[in-house]
Coordinates of C-alpha atoms in Angstrom, one line a residue:
Chain A
M960 CA -16.4 11.2 28.3
N961 CA -12.7 11.6 29.2
W962 CA -10.6 10.5 26.2
M963 CA -7.4 11.1 28.2
D964 CA -8.2 8.5 30.8
L965 CA -9.3 6.1 28.1
L966 CA -6.1 6.7 26.2
L967 CA -4.0 6.0 29.2
D968 CA -5.8 2.8 29.8
L969 CA -5.9 1.6 26.2
D970 CA -2.2 2.3 26.0
G971 CA -1.7 -0.3 28.6
Y972 CA -3.5 -2.9 26.6
S973 CA -1.9 -1.7 23.4
I974 CA 1.5 -2.5 24.8
I975 CA 0.5 -6.0 25.7
G976 CA -0.9 -6.2 22.1
T977 CA 2.4 -4.9 20.6
V978 CA 4.3 -7.5 22.5
A979 CA 2.0 -10.3 21.2
F980 CA 2.1 -9.0 17.7
A981 CA 5.9 -8.7 17.8
V982 CA 6.2 -12.2 19.0
S983 CA 3.9 -13.5 16.3
G984 CA 5.9 -11.7 13.6
Y985 CA 9.2 -12.9 15.0
L986 CA 8.0 -16.5 15.0
L987 CA 6.7 -16.3 11.4
G988 CA 9.9 -14.8 10.1
V989 CA 12.1 -17.4 11.8
R990 CA 10.0 -20.2 10.7
K991 CA 10.0 -18.9 7.1
H992 CA 13.9 -19.0 7.3
L993 CA 14.2 -15.3 6.5
D994 CA 17.5 -13.6 7.2
L995 CA 18.0 -11.1 10.0
L996 CA 16.7 -8.1 8.1
G997 CA 13.7 -10.2 6.9
V998 CA 12.8 -11.1 10.4
V999 CA 13.1 -7.5 11.5
I1000 CA 10.9 -6.3 8.6
V1001 CA 8.2 -9.0 9.2
T1002 CA 8.2 -8.3 13.0
L1003 CA 7.9 -4.5 12.5
L1004 CA 5.1 -5.0 9.9
T1005 CA 3.1 -7.2 12.2
A1006 CA 3.5 -5.0 15.2
I1007 CA 3.3 -1.5 13.8
G1008 CA 2.4 -1.8 10.1
G1009 CA -1.3 -1.5 10.8
G1010 CA -0.9 1.8 12.7
I1011 CA 1.3 3.2 9.9
I1012 CA -1.3 2.3 7.3
R1013 CA -4.1 3.8 9.5
D1014 CA -2.1 7.1 9.8
M1015 CA -1.5 7.1 6.0
L1016 CA -5.3 6.7 5.5
V1017 CA -6.2 9.8 7.6
G1018 CA -3.2 11.7 6.2
R1019 CA -1.2 12.3 9.4
M1020 CA 2.5 11.6 10.1
P1021 CA 2.8 8.1 11.5
M1022 CA 3.0 8.3 15.3
V1023 CA 5.8 5.7 15.4
F1024 CA 8.0 8.2 13.5
L1025 CA 7.7 10.6 16.4
D1026 CA 7.4 8.5 19.5
N1027 CA 9.8 5.7 20.5
T1028 CA 7.7 3.8 23.0
N1029 CA 6.4 1.0 20.7
L1030 CA 9.8 0.6 19.1
V1031 CA 11.5 0.0 22.5
V1032 CA 8.8 -2.5 23.5
I1033 CA 9.3 -4.4 20.2
A1034 CA 13.1 -4.4 20.5
L1035 CA 12.9 -5.7 24.1
T1036 CA 10.3 -8.3 23.1
V1037 CA 12.3 -9.7 20.2
L1038 CA 15.5 -9.7 22.2
L1039 CA 13.9 -11.7 24.9
A1040 CA 12.2 -14.0 22.4
W1041 CA 15.6 -14.7 20.9
L1042 CA 17.4 -15.1 24.2
V1043 CA 14.9 -17.7 25.4
R1044 CA 14.9 -19.3 21.9
L1045 CA 11.2 -19.0 21.7
H1046 CA 11.1 -20.3 18.1
K1047 CA 12.3 -23.7 19.3
R1048 CA 9.8 -24.1 22.2
E1049 CA 6.3 -25.4 22.1
N1050 CA 4.3 -26.0 25.2
E1051 CA 0.7 -25.5 26.1
V1052 CA 1.0 -22.8 28.7
L1053 CA 3.0 -20.6 26.4
T1054 CA 0.5 -21.2 23.6
K1055 CA -2.4 -20.2 25.8
L1056 CA -0.5 -17.1 27.1
F1057 CA 0.2 -16.1 23.5
I1058 CA -3.4 -16.5 22.4
I1059 CA -4.6 -14.3 25.3
A1060 CA -2.0 -11.6 24.6
D1061 CA -2.8 -11.7 20.9
S1062 CA -6.6 -11.3 21.6
I1063 CA -5.9 -8.4 23.9
G1064 CA -3.8 -6.8 21.1
L1065 CA -6.5 -7.4 18.5
V1066 CA -9.2 -5.7 20.6
A1067 CA -6.9 -2.9 21.9
F1068 CA -5.7 -2.0 18.4
S1069 CA -9.2 -2.1 17.0
L1070 CA -10.4 0.2 19.7
A1071 CA -7.5 2.6 19.3
G1072 CA -8.1 2.8 15.5
A1073 CA -11.8 3.2 15.9
K1074 CA -11.3 5.9 18.4
L1075 CA -9.3 7.9 15.9
G1076 CA -12.1 7.5 13.4
V1077 CA -14.6 8.8 15.9
E1078 CA -12.4 11.8 16.7
F1079 CA -12.3 12.6 12.9
H1080 CA -16.1 12.4 12.8
L1081 CA -16.0 9.6 10.1
N1082 CA -19.0 7.5 9.1
A1083 CA -19.5 3.9 10.4
F1084 CA -17.4 2.5 7.6
G1085 CA -14.5 4.8 8.3
V1086 CA -14.5 4.1 12.0
I1087 CA -14.7 0.3 11.4
L1088 CA -12.1 0.3 8.7
L1089 CA -9.6 2.3 10.8
G1090 CA -10.1 -0.1 13.7
F1091 CA -9.8 -3.1 11.3
V1092 CA -6.7 -1.7 9.6
T1093 CA -4.9 -0.8 12.8
A1094 CA -5.5 -4.3 14.2
V1095 CA -4.9 -6.5 11.1
G1096 CA -3.5 -4.3 8.3
G1097 CA 0.1 -5.1 9.3
G1098 CA -0.5 -8.8 9.3
I1099 CA -2.2 -8.6 5.9
V1100 CA 0.8 -6.7 4.3
R1101 CA 3.2 -9.2 5.9
D1102 CA 1.3 -12.2 4.5
M1103 CA 1.1 -10.5 1.1
M1104 CA 4.9 -10.1 1.2
V1105 CA 5.8 -13.6 2.1
N1106 CA 3.2 -14.9 -0.5
D1107 CA 0.6 -16.3 1.9
V1108 CA -3.0 -15.6 1.3
P1109 CA -3.7 -13.2 4.2
F1110 CA -4.7 -15.1 7.3
I1111 CA -7.7 -12.8 7.6
L1112 CA -9.2 -14.2 4.4
H1113 CA -9.3 -17.6 6.0
K1114 CA -9.6 -17.2 9.8
D1115 CA -13.1 -16.0 10.1
F1116 CA -13.6 -15.0 13.7
Y1117 CA -10.5 -12.9 14.0
G1118 CA -11.2 -10.0 11.7
T1119 CA -14.9 -10.2 12.6
V1120 CA -14.0 -9.5 16.3
S1121 CA -12.2 -6.3 15.2
I1122 CA -15.2 -5.2 13.2
V1123 CA -17.7 -5.9 16.0
V1124 CA -15.6 -4.0 18.5
A1125 CA -15.1 -1.0 16.3
A1126 CA -18.8 -1.0 15.3
L1127 CA -19.8 -1.0 19.0
L1128 CA -17.5 2.0 19.7
F1129 CA -19.1 3.8 16.8
V1130 CA -22.6 3.1 18.1
L1131 CA -21.6 4.2 21.7
S1132 CA -20.1 7.4 20.3
R1133 CA -23.2 8.2 18.4
F1134 CA -25.3 8.0 21.5
G1135 CA -22.6 9.9 23.6
W1136 CA -22.1 6.8 25.7
D1137 CA -18.4 6.4 24.9
H1138 CA -17.1 7.0 28.4
L1139 CA -14.4 5.0 30.0
L1140 CA -16.5 2.3 31.6
A1141 CA -18.5 1.6 28.5
V1142 CA -15.4 1.3 26.4
Q1143 CA -13.8 -1.0 28.9
L1144 CA -16.9 -3.2 28.8
V1145 CA -16.5 -3.4 25.0
F1146 CA -12.9 -4.3 25.5
V1147 CA -13.6 -7.1 27.9
A1148 CA -16.5 -8.4 25.7
G1149 CA -14.3 -8.3 22.6
V1150 CA -11.5 -10.3 24.2
A1151 CA -14.0 -12.8 25.6
L1152 CA -15.6 -13.2 22.1
R1153 CA -12.3 -13.8 20.5
L1154 CA -11.2 -16.4 23.1
L1155 CA -14.6 -18.2 22.9
A1156 CA -14.3 -18.3 19.1
H1157 CA -10.8 -19.6 19.3
W1158 CA -11.5 -22.4 21.8
G1159 CA -14.8 -23.2 20.1
E1160 CA -13.2 -23.7 16.7
Chain B
M1043 CA -16.6 24.5 -18.1
N1044 CA -19.0 23.5 -15.4
W1045 CA -17.4 20.9 -13.1
M1046 CA -20.6 20.7 -11.1
D1047 CA -22.7 19.5 -14.0
L1048 CA -19.9 17.1 -15.0
L1049 CA -19.7 15.8 -11.5
L1050 CA -23.4 15.1 -11.3
D1051 CA -23.2 13.3 -14.6
L1052 CA -20.1 11.3 -13.9
D1053 CA -21.6 10.3 -10.6
G1054 CA -24.3 8.6 -12.5
Y1055 CA -21.8 6.6 -14.5
S1056 CA -19.7 6.0 -11.4
I1057 CA -22.7 4.3 -9.7
I1058 CA -23.1 1.9 -12.6
G1059 CA -19.3 1.3 -12.3
T1060 CA -19.5 0.7 -8.6
V1061 CA -22.3 -1.9 -9.2
A1062 CA -20.2 -3.7 -11.8
F1063 CA -17.0 -3.6 -9.7
A1064 CA -18.9 -4.9 -6.6
V1065 CA -20.3 -7.7 -8.7
S1066 CA -16.9 -8.6 -10.0
G1067 CA -15.4 -8.6 -6.6
Y1068 CA -18.3 -10.7 -5.2
L1069 CA -17.9 -13.3 -7.9
L1070 CA -14.2 -13.6 -7.4
G1071 CA -14.5 -14.0 -3.6
V1072 CA -17.2 -16.7 -3.9
R1073 CA -15.3 -18.6 -6.6
K1074 CA -12.1 -18.5 -4.5
H1075 CA -14.1 -20.1 -1.6
L1076 CA -13.4 -17.3 0.8
D1077 CA -15.5 -17.0 3.9
L1078 CA -18.1 -14.3 4.5
L1079 CA -15.5 -11.7 5.7
G1080 CA -13.2 -12.6 2.9
V1081 CA -15.9 -12.0 0.3
V1082 CA -16.8 -8.6 1.9
I1083 CA -13.1 -7.5 1.9
V1084 CA -12.5 -8.6 -1.7
T1085 CA -15.8 -6.9 -2.8
L1086 CA -15.0 -3.6 -1.0
L1087 CA -11.4 -3.6 -2.3
T1088 CA -12.6 -4.1 -5.9
A1089 CA -15.3 -1.5 -5.7
I1090 CA -13.8 1.3 -3.6
G1091 CA -10.1 0.3 -3.0
G1092 CA -8.9 2.3 -6.0
G1093 CA -10.6 5.5 -4.7
I1094 CA -9.1 5.1 -1.3
I1095 CA -5.6 4.6 -2.7
R1096 CA -6.1 7.7 -4.9
D1097 CA -7.2 9.8 -1.8
M1098 CA -4.1 8.5 0.1
L1099 CA -1.9 9.6 -2.8
V1100 CA -3.2 13.2 -2.8
G1101 CA -3.3 13.2 1.0
R1102 CA -7.0 13.8 1.6
M1103 CA -9.4 11.9 3.9
P1104 CA -10.9 9.1 1.8
M1105 CA -14.3 10.2 0.5
V1106 CA -15.9 6.9 1.4
F1107 CA -15.2 7.6 5.1
L1108 CA -17.4 10.7 4.9
D1109 CA -20.1 9.8 2.4
N1110 CA -22.3 6.6 2.5
T1111 CA -23.6 6.6 -1.1
N1112 CA -21.2 4.1 -2.6
L1113 CA -21.4 1.8 0.5
V1114 CA -25.2 1.6 0.2
V1115 CA -24.9 0.9 -3.5
I1116 CA -22.4 -1.9 -2.8
A1117 CA -24.5 -3.4 0.0
L1118 CA -27.6 -3.5 -2.2
T1119 CA -25.7 -4.9 -5.1
V1120 CA -24.1 -7.8 -3.1
L1121 CA -27.4 -8.5 -1.4
L1122 CA -29.2 -8.8 -4.8
A1123 CA -26.3 -10.8 -6.3
W1124 CA -26.6 -13.2 -3.4
L1125 CA -30.4 -13.4 -3.5
V1126 CA -30.4 -14.3 -7.2
R1127 CA -27.5 -16.6 -6.6
L1128 CA -25.5 -14.9 -9.3
H1129 CA -22.4 -17.0 -8.6
K1130 CA -24.2 -20.1 -9.8
R1131 CA -25.6 -18.6 -13.0
E1132 CA -23.9 -18.3 -16.4
N1133 CA -25.7 -17.0 -19.4
E1134 CA -24.8 -14.9 -22.4
V1135 CA -27.0 -11.9 -21.8
L1136 CA -25.8 -11.6 -18.2
T1137 CA -22.2 -11.8 -19.3
K1138 CA -22.7 -9.1 -21.9
L1139 CA -24.5 -6.8 -19.4
F1140 CA -21.6 -7.3 -17.0
I1141 CA -19.0 -6.5 -19.6
I1142 CA -20.8 -3.3 -20.5
A1143 CA -21.3 -2.2 -16.9
D1144 CA -17.6 -3.0 -16.2
S1145 CA -16.5 -0.9 -19.1
I1146 CA -18.6 2.0 -18.0
G1147 CA -17.1 1.7 -14.5
L1148 CA -13.6 1.5 -15.9
V1149 CA -14.0 4.7 -17.9
A1150 CA -16.1 6.6 -15.3
F1151 CA -13.6 5.8 -12.5
S1152 CA -10.7 6.8 -14.8
L1153 CA -12.3 10.2 -15.6
A1154 CA -13.2 10.8 -11.9
G1155 CA -9.6 10.1 -10.8
A1156 CA -8.1 12.2 -13.7
K1157 CA -10.4 15.1 -12.9
L1158 CA -9.1 15.2 -9.4
G1159 CA -5.5 15.3 -10.8
V1160 CA -6.5 18.3 -13.0
E1161 CA -8.0 20.1 -10.1
F1162 CA -4.7 19.7 -8.2
H1163 CA -2.8 21.0 -11.2
L1164 CA -0.7 17.8 -11.5
N1165 CA 1.5 17.0 -14.5
A1166 CA 0.4 14.5 -17.1
F1167 CA 1.8 11.6 -15.1
G1168 CA 0.0 12.6 -12.0
V1169 CA -3.4 13.0 -13.8
I1170 CA -3.0 9.7 -15.6
L1171 CA -1.8 7.8 -12.5
L1172 CA -4.8 9.1 -10.5
G1173 CA -7.2 8.0 -13.2
F1174 CA -5.5 4.6 -13.5
V1175 CA -5.3 4.0 -9.7
T1176 CA -8.9 5.0 -9.2
A1177 CA -10.1 2.6 -11.9
V1178 CA -7.8 -0.4 -11.4
G1179 CA -5.9 0.1 -8.1
G1180 CA -8.5 -1.8 -6.0
G1181 CA -8.4 -4.7 -8.4
I1182 CA -4.6 -4.8 -8.2
V1183 CA -4.5 -4.9 -4.4
R1184 CA -7.2 -7.6 -4.5
D1185 CA -5.2 -9.8 -6.9
M1186 CA -2.1 -9.3 -4.8
M1187 CA -4.0 -10.4 -1.7
V1188 CA -5.4 -13.6 -3.2
N1189 CA -2.0 -14.3 -4.8
D1190 CA -2.9 -13.8 -8.4
V1191 CA -0.6 -11.8 -10.6
P1192 CA -2.7 -8.7 -11.1
F1193 CA -5.0 -9.0 -14.1
I1194 CA -3.8 -5.7 -15.3
L1195 CA -0.3 -7.1 -16.0
H1196 CA -1.8 -9.6 -18.4
K1197 CA -5.0 -8.1 -19.8
D1198 CA -3.5 -5.5 -22.1
F1199 CA -6.4 -3.4 -23.3
Y1200 CA -8.0 -2.8 -20.0
G1201 CA -5.5 -0.6 -18.2
T1202 CA -4.6 1.0 -21.5
V1203 CA -8.1 2.3 -21.9
S1204 CA -7.9 3.9 -18.5
I1205 CA -4.6 5.6 -19.5
V1206 CA -5.9 6.8 -22.8
V1207 CA -9.0 8.3 -21.3
A1208 CA -7.1 10.1 -18.5
A1209 CA -4.5 11.3 -21.0
L1210 CA -7.3 12.8 -23.2
L1211 CA -8.8 14.6 -20.2
F1212 CA -5.4 16.0 -19.4
V1213 CA -5.0 17.3 -22.9
L1214 CA -8.5 18.8 -23.0
S1215 CA -7.8 20.5 -19.7
R1216 CA -4.5 22.0 -20.9
F1217 CA -6.4 23.6 -23.9
G1218 CA -9.3 24.7 -21.7
W1219 CA -11.6 22.3 -23.6
D1220 CA -12.7 20.2 -20.6
H1221 CA -16.3 21.3 -20.7
L1222 CA -19.1 18.8 -20.2
L1223 CA -19.7 17.9 -23.8
A1224 CA -16.1 17.2 -24.5
V1225 CA -15.7 15.0 -21.4
Q1226 CA -18.8 13.1 -22.4
L1227 CA -17.4 12.4 -25.8
V1228 CA -14.2 11.1 -24.2
F1229 CA -16.5 8.9 -22.0
V1230 CA -18.4 7.4 -24.9
A1231 CA -15.2 6.9 -26.9
G1232 CA -13.5 5.2 -24.0
V1233 CA -16.4 2.8 -23.4
A1234 CA -16.5 2.0 -27.2
L1235 CA -12.7 1.4 -27.2
R1236 CA -12.9 -1.0 -24.3
L1237 CA -15.9 -2.9 -25.8
L1238 CA -14.2 -3.1 -29.3
A1239 CA -11.0 -4.4 -27.6
H1240 CA -12.9 -7.0 -25.6
W1241 CA -15.0 -8.4 -28.5
G1242 CA -12.0 -8.2 -30.8
E1243 CA -9.7 -10.3 -28.6
Chain C
M884 CA 25.1 22.8 6.6
N885 CA 23.9 23.8 3.2
W886 CA 21.0 21.5 2.1
M887 CA 20.7 23.3 -1.2
D888 CA 24.2 22.3 -2.3
L889 CA 23.6 18.8 -1.0
L890 CA 20.4 18.5 -2.9
L891 CA 22.0 19.6 -6.1
D892 CA 24.7 17.0 -5.6
L893 CA 22.5 14.1 -4.5
D894 CA 20.2 14.9 -7.4
G895 CA 23.1 14.0 -9.7
Y896 CA 23.5 10.7 -8.0
S897 CA 19.7 10.1 -7.9
I898 CA 19.5 10.4 -11.6
I899 CA 22.1 7.7 -12.1
G900 CA 20.1 5.7 -9.6
T901 CA 16.9 6.3 -11.4
V902 CA 18.5 5.1 -14.6
A903 CA 19.8 1.9 -12.9
F904 CA 16.4 1.2 -11.2
A905 CA 14.5 1.8 -14.5
V906 CA 16.8 -0.7 -16.3
S907 CA 16.3 -3.2 -13.6
G908 CA 12.6 -2.9 -13.7
Y909 CA 12.6 -3.1 -17.5
L910 CA 14.7 -6.3 -17.5
L911 CA 12.5 -7.9 -14.9
G912 CA 9.3 -7.1 -16.8
V913 CA 10.6 -8.3 -20.1
R914 CA 12.0 -11.5 -18.6
K915 CA 8.6 -12.2 -16.9
H916 CA 7.0 -11.9 -20.4
L917 CA 4.7 -9.1 -19.3
D918 CA 2.9 -7.1 -22.0
L919 CA 3.9 -3.5 -22.8
L920 CA 1.7 -2.0 -20.1
G921 CA 3.0 -4.5 -17.6
V922 CA 6.6 -3.6 -18.4
V923 CA 5.8 0.1 -18.0
I924 CA 4.1 -0.5 -14.6
V925 CA 7.0 -2.7 -13.3
T926 CA 9.6 -0.2 -14.6
L927 CA 7.8 2.8 -13.0
L928 CA 7.3 1.0 -9.7
T929 CA 10.9 0.1 -9.5
A930 CA 12.2 3.5 -10.4
I931 CA 9.7 5.8 -8.6
G932 CA 7.5 3.6 -6.5
G933 CA 9.6 4.0 -3.4
G934 CA 9.5 7.8 -3.6
I935 CA 5.7 7.8 -4.0
I936 CA 5.3 5.6 -0.9
R937 CA 7.7 7.8 1.0
D938 CA 5.6 10.9 0.1
M939 CA 2.4 9.1 1.1
L940 CA 4.0 8.2 4.4
V941 CA 4.7 11.9 5.2
G942 CA 1.4 13.1 3.7
R943 CA 2.7 15.2 0.9
M944 CA 1.8 15.2 -2.8
P945 CA 4.2 12.9 -4.6
M946 CA 7.0 15.0 -6.1
V947 CA 6.8 13.0 -9.4
F948 CA 3.2 14.3 -9.9
L949 CA 4.6 17.9 -10.1
D950 CA 8.0 17.6 -11.6
N951 CA 8.8 15.7 -14.9
T952 CA 12.6 15.2 -14.6
N953 CA 12.6 11.7 -13.3
L954 CA 9.9 10.7 -15.8
V955 CA 11.9 12.0 -18.8
V956 CA 15.0 10.2 -17.5
I957 CA 13.0 6.9 -17.2
A958 CA 11.5 7.3 -20.6
L959 CA 14.8 7.9 -22.3
T960 CA 16.4 5.0 -20.4
V961 CA 13.8 2.5 -21.4
L962 CA 13.8 3.7 -25.0
L963 CA 17.5 3.3 -25.1
A964 CA 17.4 -0.1 -23.4
W965 CA 14.8 -1.3 -25.9
L966 CA 16.7 0.1 -28.9
V967 CA 19.9 -1.7 -28.0
R968 CA 17.8 -4.8 -27.1
L969 CA 19.4 -4.8 -23.6
H970 CA 17.2 -7.8 -22.5
K971 CA 19.0 -10.0 -25.1
R972 CA 22.5 -9.1 -24.1
E973 CA 24.6 -10.5 -21.4
N974 CA 28.2 -9.5 -20.9
E975 CA 30.5 -8.9 -18.0
V976 CA 31.2 -5.2 -18.5
L977 CA 27.5 -4.4 -18.8
T978 CA 26.8 -6.4 -15.6
K979 CA 29.5 -4.6 -13.7
L980 CA 28.3 -1.2 -14.9
F981 CA 24.8 -2.1 -13.9
I982 CA 25.9 -3.2 -10.4
I983 CA 27.7 0.0 -9.8
A984 CA 24.8 2.2 -11.1
D985 CA 22.4 0.2 -8.9
S986 CA 24.6 0.7 -5.8
I987 CA 24.8 4.4 -6.5
G988 CA 21.0 4.5 -6.8
L989 CA 20.5 2.5 -3.6
V990 CA 22.7 4.9 -1.6
A991 CA 21.5 8.1 -3.2
F992 CA 17.8 7.2 -2.7
S993 CA 18.5 6.1 0.9
L994 CA 20.1 9.5 1.6
A995 CA 17.4 11.4 -0.2
G996 CA 14.7 9.7 1.9
A997 CA 16.6 10.0 5.1
K998 CA 17.2 13.7 4.5
L999 CA 13.4 14.2 4.2
G1000 CA 13.0 12.5 7.6
V1001 CA 15.6 14.7 9.2
E1002 CA 13.8 17.8 7.8
F1003 CA 10.6 16.6 9.4
H1004 CA 12.4 16.1 12.7
L1005 CA 11.5 12.4 12.8
N1006 CA 13.0 9.9 15.3
A1007 CA 15.7 7.5 14.2
F1008 CA 13.1 4.9 13.1
G1009 CA 11.3 7.5 10.9
V1010 CA 14.5 8.7 9.3
I1011 CA 15.7 5.1 8.6
L1012 CA 12.3 3.9 7.4
L1013 CA 12.0 6.9 4.9
G1014 CA 15.5 6.1 3.6
F1015 CA 14.7 2.4 3.3
V1016 CA 11.3 2.9 1.7
T1017 CA 12.6 5.4 -0.9
A1018 CA 15.4 3.0 -1.9
V1019 CA 13.7 -0.4 -1.8
G1020 CA 9.9 0.3 -1.4
G1021 CA 9.2 0.3 -5.1
G1022 CA 11.1 -3.0 -5.6
I1023 CA 9.1 -4.6 -2.8
V1024 CA 5.7 -3.6 -4.3
R1025 CA 6.9 -4.8 -7.7
D1026 CA 7.9 -8.2 -6.3
M1027 CA 4.7 -8.5 -4.4
M1028 CA 2.8 -7.8 -7.6
V1029 CA 4.6 -10.4 -9.7
N1030 CA 4.3 -12.9 -6.9
D1031 CA 8.0 -13.1 -5.9
V1032 CA 8.9 -13.0 -2.3
P1033 CA 10.5 -9.5 -2.2
F1034 CA 14.2 -9.7 -3.0
I1035 CA 14.9 -7.7 0.2
L1036 CA 13.7 -10.6 2.3
H1037 CA 16.4 -12.8 0.8
K1038 CA 19.3 -10.5 -0.3
D1039 CA 20.8 -9.6 3.0
F1040 CA 23.3 -6.9 2.4
Y1041 CA 21.2 -4.7 0.1
G1042 CA 18.6 -3.4 2.5
T1043 CA 21.1 -3.3 5.3
V1044 CA 23.2 -0.9 3.3
S1045 CA 20.2 1.4 3.0
I1046 CA 19.6 1.2 6.7
V1047 CA 23.3 1.8 7.6
V1048 CA 23.5 4.9 5.4
A1049 CA 20.2 6.4 6.7
A1050 CA 21.2 5.7 10.3
L1051 CA 24.6 7.5 9.7
L1052 CA 22.7 10.5 8.3
F1053 CA 20.5 10.5 11.4
V1054 CA 23.5 10.5 13.7
L1055 CA 25.3 13.2 11.7
S1056 CA 22.2 15.4 11.8
R1057 CA 21.8 14.9 15.6
F1058 CA 25.4 16.2 16.1
G1059 CA 24.9 19.0 13.5
W1060 CA 27.6 17.4 11.3
D1061 CA 25.4 16.9 8.3
H1062 CA 27.2 19.3 6.0
L1063 CA 28.0 18.5 2.4
L1064 CA 31.4 16.9 2.9
A1065 CA 30.2 14.5 5.6
V1066 CA 27.2 13.4 3.6
Q1067 CA 29.4 12.8 0.6
L1068 CA 31.7 10.7 2.7
V1069 CA 28.7 8.6 3.8
F1070 CA 27.7 8.3 0.2
V1071 CA 31.1 7.0 -0.9
A1072 CA 31.3 4.7 2.1
G1073 CA 27.8 3.3 1.4
V1074 CA 28.5 2.6 -2.2
A1075 CA 31.8 0.9 -1.3
L1076 CA 30.1 -1.2 1.4
R1077 CA 27.5 -2.4 -1.1
L1078 CA 30.1 -3.2 -3.8
L1079 CA 32.3 -5.1 -1.3
A1080 CA 29.3 -7.0 -0.1
H1081 CA 28.2 -7.9 -3.6
W1082 CA 31.7 -9.0 -4.8
G1083 CA 32.4 -10.8 -1.5
E1084 CA 29.2 -12.9 -1.6

């Protein structure tokens, strides 16, 4: 087991996920006709809200308060989305790309949250909840703010993927099998599961 | 004063409360036509959400991430509720049983939260808020998620019972009277108060 | 730089802000026809909710659990508001006074939150978010509870003032210019900005 390698790798996926989540928050804010500050809040909540709630749960200073990487990624993403007027476009290739990036984000964030739970020696519930909250917590708060019933309460095979992936990481860690290759297999299987569920709906 | 005995005792009540709160979350989720994951989220929020928020407030790792007792109780409760198809039944004895269990939960959770505040040497507000949040915080977040105005903002003599009970524990602790017998008297008085309020409405 | 002097000073402003925020919460609760407990919850959330969320974010015990000053201020404010039946009055002088007090509160709370971020050596995002959450976090949770879309998502130049003020404090602290006079200039400029924005709308 070499968490360092894993971290480096998952970070790559996490950045793709951050991009996808920032885009999804940006589109929602614009389509709800929020003003500039509203769009910024909704975008940040979607992209980093889950990580902040996760850090609050385990009682550590939110990572995003100390490290600027994600913030720069989000700023560039939103700037680009705005420059290409993404909220006015709709085409199939773009939609597919977005779904794939969002699935990568979902699974990468779930694994990152679950990993933290494993490092804190939490029980299965704690590991799964941290994975779940990291991946979907920001979106839930966002939906609560703009008065939607959280998507997660209606979109069945989205949150479930997060739970399955985090549960697998927990099981792997209990058996000492959580080395890089195994985790990457879980990652690929999770993304495949989400995409199959999406296109099978 | 022997907190250990008290803890053992309150735990007994807390388990009855956890059962009642899990049932109430389960019924709400089913009646709102949520999918399986939605029902699980709403049930968990109702039964353990308050305790998690309380632990976040005082900055400690949520107990439910380390100890499985409550989770097993909730799983068995929901399984049983589903097996007997509780959401399709309505009869008077069941309703009465449920009200009594819910009142026991309300008071036991309030005392457990307030006790933590006393142990941290908080002021009256802190002790009362921890009691209140433990007892009704999960239900508030649940109602916010499914877009109801939280029941607590409309159902007067529910949250008030939690506040009265926690305030009594604070006063007892200030005078050094918070031994087992006194706390149990507060417990009985709290449950009686809630039941009188309910049947007097 | 003498944080102690600054603290003493900002505390004076913070108390005016607490009064204004308590009044605003009280009026909202009464106008929404909440019962007594509902009005108390909404008032407390508006006046101290932001500070509690800020303390949860940085993982420290909420100050209001240890110190009674703000609670006494809020209790006296609400008592007075109720005695003069403030919720039945509407006149221009009162409205102007309220706007000024609310602007002072907004800026004082933003500076107090940002100051905490500077003390924890957070990045610009952390400093700004702590300022923002301290000033408007309670109001956001309150609006989410009573099912309004948070005012902050619609009222542009309110949250923006909080962000500008906190960002200025961050810049000052980076250059070592965050002594009392500079911070007081930021305070005055922030209040002026908010009032100009309000009366220019």
